Coordinates of C-alpha atoms in Angstrom, one line a residue:
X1 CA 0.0 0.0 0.0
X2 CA 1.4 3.6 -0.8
X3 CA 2.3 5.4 2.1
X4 CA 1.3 9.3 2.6
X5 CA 4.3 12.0 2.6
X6 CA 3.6 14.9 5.4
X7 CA 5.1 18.0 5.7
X8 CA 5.5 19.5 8.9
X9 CA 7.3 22.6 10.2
X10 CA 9.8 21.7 13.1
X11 CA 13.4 20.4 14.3
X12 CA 14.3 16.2 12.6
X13 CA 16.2 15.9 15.9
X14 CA 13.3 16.5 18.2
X15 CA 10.8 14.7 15.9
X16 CA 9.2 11.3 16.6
X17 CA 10.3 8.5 14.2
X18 CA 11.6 5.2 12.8
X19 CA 14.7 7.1 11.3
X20 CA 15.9 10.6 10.0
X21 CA 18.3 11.4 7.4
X22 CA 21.1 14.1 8.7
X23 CA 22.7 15.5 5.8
X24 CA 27.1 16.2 6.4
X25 CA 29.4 15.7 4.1
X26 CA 31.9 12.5 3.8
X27 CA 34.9 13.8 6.2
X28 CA 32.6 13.9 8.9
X29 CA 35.0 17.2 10.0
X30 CA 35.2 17.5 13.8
X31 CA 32.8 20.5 15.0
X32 CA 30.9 19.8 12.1
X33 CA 26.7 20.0 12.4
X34 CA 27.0 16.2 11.8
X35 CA 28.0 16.5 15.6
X36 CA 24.8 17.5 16.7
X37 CA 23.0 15.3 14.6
X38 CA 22.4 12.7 17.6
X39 CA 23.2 12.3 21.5
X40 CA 26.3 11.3 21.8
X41 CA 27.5 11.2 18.0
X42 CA 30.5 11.8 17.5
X43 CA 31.1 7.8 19.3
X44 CA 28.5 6.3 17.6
X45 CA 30.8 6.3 14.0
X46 CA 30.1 2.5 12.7
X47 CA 33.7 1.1 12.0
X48 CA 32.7 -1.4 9.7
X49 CA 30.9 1.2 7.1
X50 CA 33.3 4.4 7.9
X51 CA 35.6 3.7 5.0
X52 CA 32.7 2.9 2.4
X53 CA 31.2 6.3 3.7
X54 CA 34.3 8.4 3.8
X55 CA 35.6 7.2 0.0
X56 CA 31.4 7.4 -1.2
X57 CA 31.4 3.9 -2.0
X58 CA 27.9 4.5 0.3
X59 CA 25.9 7.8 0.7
X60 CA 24.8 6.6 4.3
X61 CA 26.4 6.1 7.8
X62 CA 23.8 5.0 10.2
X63 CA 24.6 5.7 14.0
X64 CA 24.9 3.0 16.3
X65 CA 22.0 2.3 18.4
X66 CA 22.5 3.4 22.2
X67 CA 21.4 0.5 24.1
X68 CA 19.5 2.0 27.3
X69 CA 17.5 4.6 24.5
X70 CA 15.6 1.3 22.3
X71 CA 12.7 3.4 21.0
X72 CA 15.2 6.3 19.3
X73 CA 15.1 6.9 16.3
X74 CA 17.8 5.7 14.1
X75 CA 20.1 8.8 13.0
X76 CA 20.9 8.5 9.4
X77 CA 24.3 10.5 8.3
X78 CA 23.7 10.7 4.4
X79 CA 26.4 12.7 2.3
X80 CA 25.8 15.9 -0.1
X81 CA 27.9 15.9 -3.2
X82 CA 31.8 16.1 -2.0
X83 CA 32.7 18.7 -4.9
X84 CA 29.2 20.8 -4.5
X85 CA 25.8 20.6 -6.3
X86 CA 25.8 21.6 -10.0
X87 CA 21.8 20.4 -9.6
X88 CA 19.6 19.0 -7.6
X89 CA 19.6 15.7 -9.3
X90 CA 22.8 14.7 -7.9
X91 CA 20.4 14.6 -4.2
X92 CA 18.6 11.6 -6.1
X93 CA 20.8 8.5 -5.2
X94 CA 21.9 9.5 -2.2
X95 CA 17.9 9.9 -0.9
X96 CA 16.8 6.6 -2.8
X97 CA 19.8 4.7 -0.5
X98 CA 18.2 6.5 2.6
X99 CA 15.3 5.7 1.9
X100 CA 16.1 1.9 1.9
X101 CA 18.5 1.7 4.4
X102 CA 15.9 3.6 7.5
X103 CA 13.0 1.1 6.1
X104 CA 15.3 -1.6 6.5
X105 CA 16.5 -0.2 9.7
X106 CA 12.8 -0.1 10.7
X107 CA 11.4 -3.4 9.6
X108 CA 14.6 -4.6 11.3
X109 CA 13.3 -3.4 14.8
X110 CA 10.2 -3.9 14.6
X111 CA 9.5 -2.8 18.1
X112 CA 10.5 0.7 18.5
X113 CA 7.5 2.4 20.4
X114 CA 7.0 4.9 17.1
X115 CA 6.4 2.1 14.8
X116 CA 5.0 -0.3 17.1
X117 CA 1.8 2.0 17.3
X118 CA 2.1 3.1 13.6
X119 CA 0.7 1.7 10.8
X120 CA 3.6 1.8 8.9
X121 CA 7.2 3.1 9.7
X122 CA 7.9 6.5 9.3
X123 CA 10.6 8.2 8.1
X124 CA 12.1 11.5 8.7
X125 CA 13.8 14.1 5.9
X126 CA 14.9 17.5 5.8
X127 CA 15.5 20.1 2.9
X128 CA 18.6 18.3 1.9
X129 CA 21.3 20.0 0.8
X130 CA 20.3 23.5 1.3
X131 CA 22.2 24.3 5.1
X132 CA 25.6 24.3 3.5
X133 CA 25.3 21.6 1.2
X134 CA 26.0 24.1 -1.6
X135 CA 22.4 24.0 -2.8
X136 CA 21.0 26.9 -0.7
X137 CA 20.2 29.1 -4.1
X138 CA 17.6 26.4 -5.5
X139 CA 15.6 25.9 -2.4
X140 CA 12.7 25.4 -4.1
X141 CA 13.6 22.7 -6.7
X142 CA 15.3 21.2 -4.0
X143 CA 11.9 20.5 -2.1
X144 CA 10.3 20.0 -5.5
X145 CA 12.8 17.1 -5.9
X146 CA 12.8 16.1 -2.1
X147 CA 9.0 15.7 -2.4
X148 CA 9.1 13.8 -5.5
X149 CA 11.8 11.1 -4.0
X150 CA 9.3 10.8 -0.6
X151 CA 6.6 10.2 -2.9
X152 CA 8.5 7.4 -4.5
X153 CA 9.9 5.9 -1.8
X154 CA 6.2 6.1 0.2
X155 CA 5.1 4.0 -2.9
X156 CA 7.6 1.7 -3.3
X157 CA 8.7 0.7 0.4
X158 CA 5.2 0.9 1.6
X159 CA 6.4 3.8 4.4
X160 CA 4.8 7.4 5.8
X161 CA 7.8 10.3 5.0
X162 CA 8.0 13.0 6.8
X163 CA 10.0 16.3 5.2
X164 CA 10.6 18.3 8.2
X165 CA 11.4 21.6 7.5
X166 CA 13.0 24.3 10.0
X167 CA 12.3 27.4 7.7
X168 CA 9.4 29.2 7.7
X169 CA 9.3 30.0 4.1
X170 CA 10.5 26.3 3.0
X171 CA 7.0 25.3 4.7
X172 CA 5.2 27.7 2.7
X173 CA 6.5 27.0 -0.2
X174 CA 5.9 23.8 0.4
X175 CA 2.1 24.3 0.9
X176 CA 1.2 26.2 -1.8
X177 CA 3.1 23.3 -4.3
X178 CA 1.2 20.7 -2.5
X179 CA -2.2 22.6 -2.7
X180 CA -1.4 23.3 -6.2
X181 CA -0.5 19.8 -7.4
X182 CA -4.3 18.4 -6.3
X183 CA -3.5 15.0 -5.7
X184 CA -1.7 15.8 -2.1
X185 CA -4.5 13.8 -0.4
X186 CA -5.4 10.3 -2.2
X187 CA -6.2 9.0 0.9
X188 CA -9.2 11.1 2.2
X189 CA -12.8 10.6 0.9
X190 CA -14.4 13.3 -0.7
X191 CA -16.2 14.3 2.5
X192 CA -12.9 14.4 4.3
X193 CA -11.4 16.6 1.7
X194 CA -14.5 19.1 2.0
X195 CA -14.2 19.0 5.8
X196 CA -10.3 19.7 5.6
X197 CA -10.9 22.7 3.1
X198 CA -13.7 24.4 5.4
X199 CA -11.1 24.4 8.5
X200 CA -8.4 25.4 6.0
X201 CA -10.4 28.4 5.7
X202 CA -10.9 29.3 8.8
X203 CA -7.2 28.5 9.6
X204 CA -6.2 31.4 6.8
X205 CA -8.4 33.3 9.0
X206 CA -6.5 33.3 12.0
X207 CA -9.9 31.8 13.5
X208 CA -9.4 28.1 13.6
X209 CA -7.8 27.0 17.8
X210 CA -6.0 23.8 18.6
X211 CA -7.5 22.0 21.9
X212 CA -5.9 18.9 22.2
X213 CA -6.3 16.2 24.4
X214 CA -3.8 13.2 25.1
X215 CA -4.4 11.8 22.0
X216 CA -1.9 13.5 20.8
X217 CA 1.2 12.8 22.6
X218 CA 0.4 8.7 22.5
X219 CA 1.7 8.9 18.9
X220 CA 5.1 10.6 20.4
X221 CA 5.3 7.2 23.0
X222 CA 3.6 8.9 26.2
X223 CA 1.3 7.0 27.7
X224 CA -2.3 6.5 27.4
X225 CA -4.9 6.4 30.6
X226 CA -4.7 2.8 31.1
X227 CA -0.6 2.6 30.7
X228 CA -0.5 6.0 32.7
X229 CA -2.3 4.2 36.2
X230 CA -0.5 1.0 35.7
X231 CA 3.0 2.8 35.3
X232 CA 1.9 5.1 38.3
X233 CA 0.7 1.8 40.1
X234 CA 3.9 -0.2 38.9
X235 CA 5.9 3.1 40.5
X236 CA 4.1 2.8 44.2
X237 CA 4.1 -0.8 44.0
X238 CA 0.0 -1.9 43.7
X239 CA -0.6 -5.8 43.8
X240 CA -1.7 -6.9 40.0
X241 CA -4.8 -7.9 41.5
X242 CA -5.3 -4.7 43.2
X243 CA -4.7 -2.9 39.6
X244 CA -7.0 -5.1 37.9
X245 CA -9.8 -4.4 40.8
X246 CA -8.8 -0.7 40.2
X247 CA -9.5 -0.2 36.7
X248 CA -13.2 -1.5 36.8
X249 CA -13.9 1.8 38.9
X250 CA -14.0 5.1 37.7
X251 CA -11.2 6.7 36.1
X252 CA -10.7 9.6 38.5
X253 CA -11.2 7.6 41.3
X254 CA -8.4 5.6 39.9
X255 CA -6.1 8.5 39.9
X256 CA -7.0 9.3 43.4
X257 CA -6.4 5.5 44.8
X258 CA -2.9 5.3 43.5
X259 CA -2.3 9.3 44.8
X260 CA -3.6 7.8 48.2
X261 CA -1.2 5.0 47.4
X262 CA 1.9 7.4 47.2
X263 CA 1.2 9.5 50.7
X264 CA 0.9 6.0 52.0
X265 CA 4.4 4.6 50.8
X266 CA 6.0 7.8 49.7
X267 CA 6.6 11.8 50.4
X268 CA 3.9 13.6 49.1
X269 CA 5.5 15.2 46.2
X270 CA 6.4 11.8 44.9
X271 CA 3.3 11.3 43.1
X272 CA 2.9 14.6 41.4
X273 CA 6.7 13.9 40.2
X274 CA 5.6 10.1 39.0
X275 CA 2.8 11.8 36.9
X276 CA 5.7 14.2 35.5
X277 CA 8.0 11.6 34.6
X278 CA 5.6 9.1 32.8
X279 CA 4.2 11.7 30.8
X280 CA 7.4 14.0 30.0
X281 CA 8.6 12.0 26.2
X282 CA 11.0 14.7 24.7
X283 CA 9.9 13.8 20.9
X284 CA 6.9 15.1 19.5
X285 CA 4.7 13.0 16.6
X286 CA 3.2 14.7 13.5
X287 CA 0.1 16.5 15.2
X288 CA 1.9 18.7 17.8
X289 CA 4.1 20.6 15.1
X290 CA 0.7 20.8 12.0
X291 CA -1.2 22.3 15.0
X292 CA 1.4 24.6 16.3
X293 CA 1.5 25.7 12.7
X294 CA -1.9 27.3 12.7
X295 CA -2.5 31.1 12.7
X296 CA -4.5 32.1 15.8
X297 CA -3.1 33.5 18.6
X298 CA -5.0 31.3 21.2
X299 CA -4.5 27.3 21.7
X300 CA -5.4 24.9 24.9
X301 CA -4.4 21.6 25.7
X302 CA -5.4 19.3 28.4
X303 CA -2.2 17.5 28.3
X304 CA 0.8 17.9 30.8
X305 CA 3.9 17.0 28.6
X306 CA 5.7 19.9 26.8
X307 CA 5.6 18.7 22.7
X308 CA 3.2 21.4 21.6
X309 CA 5.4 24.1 23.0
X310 CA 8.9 22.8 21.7
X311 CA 7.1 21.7 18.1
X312 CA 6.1 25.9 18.5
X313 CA 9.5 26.9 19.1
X314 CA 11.3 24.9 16.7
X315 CA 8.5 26.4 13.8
X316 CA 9.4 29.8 14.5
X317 CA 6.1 30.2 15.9
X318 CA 6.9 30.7 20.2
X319 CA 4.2 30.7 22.6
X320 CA 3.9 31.9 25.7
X321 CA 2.2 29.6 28.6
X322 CA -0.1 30.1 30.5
X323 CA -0.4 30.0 33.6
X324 CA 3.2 30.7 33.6
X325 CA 6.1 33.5 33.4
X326 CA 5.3 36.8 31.6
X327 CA 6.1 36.9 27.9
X328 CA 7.0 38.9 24.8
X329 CA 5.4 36.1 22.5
X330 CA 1.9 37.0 20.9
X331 CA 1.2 33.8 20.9
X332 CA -0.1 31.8 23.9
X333 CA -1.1 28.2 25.1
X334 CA -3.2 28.0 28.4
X335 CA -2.6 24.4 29.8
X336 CA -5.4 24.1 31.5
X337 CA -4.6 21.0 33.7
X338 CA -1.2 21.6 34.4
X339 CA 2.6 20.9 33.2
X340 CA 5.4 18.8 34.1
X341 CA 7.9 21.4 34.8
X342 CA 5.3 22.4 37.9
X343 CA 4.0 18.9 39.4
X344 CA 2.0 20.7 42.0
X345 CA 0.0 21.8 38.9
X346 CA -1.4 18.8 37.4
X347 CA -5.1 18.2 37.5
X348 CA -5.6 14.1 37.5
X349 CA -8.2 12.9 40.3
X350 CA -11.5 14.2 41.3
X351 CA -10.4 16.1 44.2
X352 CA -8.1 18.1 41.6
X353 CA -11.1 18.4 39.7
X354 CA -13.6 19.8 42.1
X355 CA -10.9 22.3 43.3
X356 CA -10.6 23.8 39.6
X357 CA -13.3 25.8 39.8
X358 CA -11.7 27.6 43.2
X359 CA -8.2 28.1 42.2
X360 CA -8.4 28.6 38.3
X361 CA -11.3 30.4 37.8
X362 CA -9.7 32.9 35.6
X363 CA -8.7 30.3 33.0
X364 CA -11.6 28.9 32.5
X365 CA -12.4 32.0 31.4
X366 CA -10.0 32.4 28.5
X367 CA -11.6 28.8 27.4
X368 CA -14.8 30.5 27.5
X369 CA -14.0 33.1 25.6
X370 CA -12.6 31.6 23.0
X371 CA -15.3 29.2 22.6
X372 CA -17.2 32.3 22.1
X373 CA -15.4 34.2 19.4
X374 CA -13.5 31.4 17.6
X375 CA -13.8 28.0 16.6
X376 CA -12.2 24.9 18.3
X377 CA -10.0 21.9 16.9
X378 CA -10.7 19.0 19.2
X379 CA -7.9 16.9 18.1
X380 CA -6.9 13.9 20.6
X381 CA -10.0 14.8 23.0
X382 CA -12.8 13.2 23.5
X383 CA -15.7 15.6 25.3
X384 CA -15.4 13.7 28.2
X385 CA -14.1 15.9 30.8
X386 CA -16.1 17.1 33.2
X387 CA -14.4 20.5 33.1
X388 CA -15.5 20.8 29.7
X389 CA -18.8 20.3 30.5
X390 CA -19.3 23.0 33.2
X391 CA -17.1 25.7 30.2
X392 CA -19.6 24.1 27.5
X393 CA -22.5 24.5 29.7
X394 CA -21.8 28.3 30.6
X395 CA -21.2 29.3 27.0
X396 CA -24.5 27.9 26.1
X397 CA -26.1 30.0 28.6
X398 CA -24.6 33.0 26.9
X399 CA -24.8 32.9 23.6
X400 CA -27.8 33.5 21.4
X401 CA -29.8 30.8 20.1
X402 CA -28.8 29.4 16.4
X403 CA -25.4 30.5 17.0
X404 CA -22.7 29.0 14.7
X405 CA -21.0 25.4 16.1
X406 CA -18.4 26.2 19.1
X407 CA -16.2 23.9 17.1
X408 CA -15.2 21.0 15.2
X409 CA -13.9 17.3 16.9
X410 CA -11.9 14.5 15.3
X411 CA -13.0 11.3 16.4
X412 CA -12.3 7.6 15.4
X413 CA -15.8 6.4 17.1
X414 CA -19.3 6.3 15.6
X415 CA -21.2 7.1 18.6
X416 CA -25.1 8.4 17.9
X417 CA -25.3 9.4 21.7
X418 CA -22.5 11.4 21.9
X419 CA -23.4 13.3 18.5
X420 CA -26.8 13.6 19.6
X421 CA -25.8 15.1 23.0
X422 CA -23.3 17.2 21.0
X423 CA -24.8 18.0 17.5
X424 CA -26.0 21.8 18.8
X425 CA -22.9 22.8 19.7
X426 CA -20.1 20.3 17.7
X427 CA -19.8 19.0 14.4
X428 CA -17.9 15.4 13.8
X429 CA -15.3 14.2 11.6
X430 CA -15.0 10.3 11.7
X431 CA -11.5 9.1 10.9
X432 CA -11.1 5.4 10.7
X433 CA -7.7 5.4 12.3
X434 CA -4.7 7.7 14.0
X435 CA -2.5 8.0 11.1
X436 CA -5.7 9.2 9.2
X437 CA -6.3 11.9 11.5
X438 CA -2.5 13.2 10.9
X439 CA -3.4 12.8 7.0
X440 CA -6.3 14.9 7.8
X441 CA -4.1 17.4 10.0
X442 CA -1.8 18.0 7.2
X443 CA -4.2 18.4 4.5
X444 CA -5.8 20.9 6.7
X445 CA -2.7 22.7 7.7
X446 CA -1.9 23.0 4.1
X447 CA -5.5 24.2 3.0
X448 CA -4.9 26.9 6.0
X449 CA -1.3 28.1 5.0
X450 CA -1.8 31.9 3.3
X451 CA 1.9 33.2 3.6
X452 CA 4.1 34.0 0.1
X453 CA 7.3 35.0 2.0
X454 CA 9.3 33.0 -0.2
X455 CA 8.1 34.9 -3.2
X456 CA 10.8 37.3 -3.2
X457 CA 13.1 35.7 -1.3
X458 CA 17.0 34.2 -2.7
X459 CA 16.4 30.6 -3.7
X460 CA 13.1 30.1 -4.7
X461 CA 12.5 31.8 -8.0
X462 CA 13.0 29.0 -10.2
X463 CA 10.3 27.0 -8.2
X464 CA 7.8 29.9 -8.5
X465 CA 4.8 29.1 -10.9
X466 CA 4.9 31.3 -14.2
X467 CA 2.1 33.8 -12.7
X468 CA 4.0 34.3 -9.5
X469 CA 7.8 34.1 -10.9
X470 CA 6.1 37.5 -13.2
X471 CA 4.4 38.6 -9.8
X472 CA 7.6 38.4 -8.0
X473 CA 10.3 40.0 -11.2
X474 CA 7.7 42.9 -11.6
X475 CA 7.7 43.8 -7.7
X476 CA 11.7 42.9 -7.7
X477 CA 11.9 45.8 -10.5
X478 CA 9.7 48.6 -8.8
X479 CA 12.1 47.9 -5.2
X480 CA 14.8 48.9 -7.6
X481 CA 13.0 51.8 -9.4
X482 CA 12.6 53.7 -6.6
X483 CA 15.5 55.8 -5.2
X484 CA 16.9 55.9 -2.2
X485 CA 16.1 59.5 -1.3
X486 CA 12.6 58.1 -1.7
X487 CA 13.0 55.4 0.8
X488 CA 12.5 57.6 4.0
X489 CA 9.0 58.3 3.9
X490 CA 6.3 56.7 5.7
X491 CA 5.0 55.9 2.2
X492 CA 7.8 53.4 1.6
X493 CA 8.1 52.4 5.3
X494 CA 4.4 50.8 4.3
X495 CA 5.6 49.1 1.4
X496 CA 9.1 47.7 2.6
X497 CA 6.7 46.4 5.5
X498 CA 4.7 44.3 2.8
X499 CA 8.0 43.1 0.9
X500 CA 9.3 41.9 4.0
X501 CA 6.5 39.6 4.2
X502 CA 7.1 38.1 1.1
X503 CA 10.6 37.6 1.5
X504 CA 12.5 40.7 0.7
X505 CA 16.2 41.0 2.6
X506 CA 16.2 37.9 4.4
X507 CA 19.3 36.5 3.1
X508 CA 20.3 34.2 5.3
X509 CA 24.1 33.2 6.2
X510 CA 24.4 29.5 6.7
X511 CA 23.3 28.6 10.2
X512 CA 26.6 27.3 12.7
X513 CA 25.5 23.5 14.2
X514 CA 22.8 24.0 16.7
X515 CA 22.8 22.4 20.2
X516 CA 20.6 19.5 20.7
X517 CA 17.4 20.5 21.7
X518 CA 16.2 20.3 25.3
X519 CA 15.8 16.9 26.6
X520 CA 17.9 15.2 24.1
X521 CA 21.3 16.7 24.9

């Protein structure tokens, strides 16, 4: 079966997979970004490929596995041309051998905890080539050609490709080709498509708000409910037949037997910090970075780990938490139950429930309001949670009658009570399965993406449709009919404004290796 290629804006190190490809070149110099490709890389050199790699008898050089991390993904060193790119072409072998060495990597596994819950493995690329691989000034035929070889490789080797792309304007490009091309989607049913189009729109209206659930991070390998209260249980030490017993009951009463559980045997904090360390994964899947993609200033989440914000920063899109330190980021997320960095925050049994109310009164608020004025993703949630219900049930109150739906929720369950209870307020989109909700998620994100600020920008006029490439040399010739004596008006401070957005002077020098990110160092 032919596998789906995703784009999605973000960091390959920090990104949840079977395998990623980290572009160097064959010397493997020391200080090199190569360096910072992995943990620990620079002693994870194979010696019985380095010679093959280092003379280009092979394009690849997979790291060694670290044996206490089993579920990382396999780092795939993959060579640019040694004596620079005279055209993109010369990626082509080099990506085919990638290709088929990470699915062979991940069939041979076979039980890492990415493609253990995925349909299929999944596999990680960037813009090759482009950060110092000498092919920087054809950006966009390089994605052109990187998308083409996923697309391949998805069809031949039966594999989901991700192209994971750290610059804004590489993402946008990449958008409008995919939107363009028509065929991005084979996978969703004409219904589906419709449904992704109609959020699209209201994504390029800055109106469309992630609320995510933990539905989201199981993808990334955190836990769901069920594994959550049997690690937690595992932690403090619970007889199996005291778990069993446990989970017929309800499931915050199950969160608050195992917290009495830890007072019992433990300090108090110690359960708090359990919650934190089962649910703190440092990777994030393919949902966290499409939804940290959209437009609109607001998002929530119910969940406690820290994917959404990282898969914000690493897309050039920071938010600010809340509740949490002051900010200079437009931007926000409200984590409404809590965050592993504060333990003492998290909102798990009902005694943490009924206190909500008391102590965060102010934040339910900002839910409110945003129920009120925009419309809601519910992506990984499923309108369960009692909070919910006392927010939903306070905005009904409120608002006029035949007002427009508060939102829209992804769901993998036919259930006619739940629509019926909901179909007022809600509208549904079945998905038969997870990876079809990210399929969903990116056509969406795609359908939603409105910027053009590679449209004057170095690299990506030879990728430029005819309409735009004359768009973009008819705007490049009036910035340089106007003199400079000219330029210090407000009238021009206006216009160089609007250039900006589409790419004018943002040359950009190529980047030194980054540090790891956070959590992976």
């Amino acid at each position: 079966m032919t596998g789906h290629v995703f784009v999605v804006p973000g960091d390959i190190r920090r990104f949840a997979c079977d395998a990623y490809l980290h572009a160097t070149d064959r010397d493997l110099r020391a200080g090199g970004g190569w360096t910072t490709s992995a943990p620990d890389a620079p002693n994870r050199l194979d010696p019985h490929l380095l010679d093959a790699y280092k003379t280009e008898n092979r394009f690849t050089l997979p790291l060694l596995d670290r044996a206490e991390h089993p579920n990382e993904p396999a780092t795939i060193l993959t060579a640019v041309p040694y004596y620079g790119v005279t055209h993109p072409r010369e990626f082509v072998p080099r990506l085919q051998e990638f290709f088929r060495v990470g699915t062979d990597i991940a069939r041979r596994r076979g039980v890492t905890a990415v493609l253990s819950q995925r349909e299929r493995p999944l596999l990680a690329v960037p813009l090759f080539g482009t950060a110092g691989g000498g092919a920087d000034y054809v950006r966009g035929d390089v994605f052109r050609l990187v998308y083409e070889q996923s697309l391949e490789a998805a069809n031949e080797h039966g594999i989901d490709v991700a192209i994971v792309l750290s610059n804004p304007r590489d993402y946008a490009l990449a958008q409008m080709i995919r939107r363009e091309s028509g065929d991005a989607w084979p996978e969703l049913a004409p219904d589906e498509q419709a449904a992704a189009r109609r959020l699209g729109q209201l994504a390029t209206q800055a109106r469309l708000v992630p609320f995510m659930g933990a539905g989201i991070s199981i993808a990334s390998g955190a836990p769901s409910w069920d594994g959550l209260i049997t690690r937690l249980a595992d932690a403090v030490g619970l007889d199996p037949e005291v778990v069993a017993e446990l989970k017929k009951h309800d499931t915050l009463d199950q969160a608050a037997y195992v917290q009495i559980a830890f007072e019992r045997r433990a300090a108090d904090t110690a359960f708090g910090k359990a919650v934190a360390d089962a649910v703190n994964v440092q990777r994030y899947g393919i949902a966290p970075p499409l939804l940290a993609a959209l437009d609109a200033e607001q998002a929530i989440t119910l969940n406690y780990d820290r994917l959404f914000e990282w898969a914000a920063l690493d897309g050039k899109r920071p938010r600010r938490v809340i509740p949490g330190e002051p900010g200079e980021e437009v931007r926000w997320l409200l984590k409404l139950h809590g965050s592993v960095d504060k333990p003492e925050s998290i909102v798990l049994t009902r005694d943490d429930y009924l206190g909500f109310n008391s102590d965060r009164a102010a934040l339910s608020s900002l839910v409110k309001a945003t129920l009120m004025t925009r419309h809601l993703l519910f992506v990984g949630f499923g309108v369960r949670d009692p909070h919910f219900h006392e927010i939903v049930h306070d905005v009904r109150r409120a608002m006029p009658a035949g007002r427009q739906k508060l939102g829209t929720v992804l769901t993998f369950d036919e259930d006619p009570i739940k629509h019926g209870l909901w179909h007022n307020d809600l509208d549904f989109v079945q998905l038969s399965t997870a990876r079809m909700l990210e399929v969903f998620l990116d056509a969406v994100l795609a359908y939603g993406a409105t910027s053009h600020s590679y449209l004057l920008a170095h690299g990506y006029a030879s990728a430029l449709a005819e309409e735009d490439r004359t768009v973009s040399n008819a705007l490049k010739s009036m910035i340089a009919s106007v003199p400079e004596s000219a330029r210090s008006g407000t009238a021009w401070a206006a216009v160089s404004t609007m250039l900006d957005d589409l790419g004018w002077r943002t040359g950009e020098a190529v980047p030194s290796p980054r540090p790891l990110p956070e959590g992976l160092r």
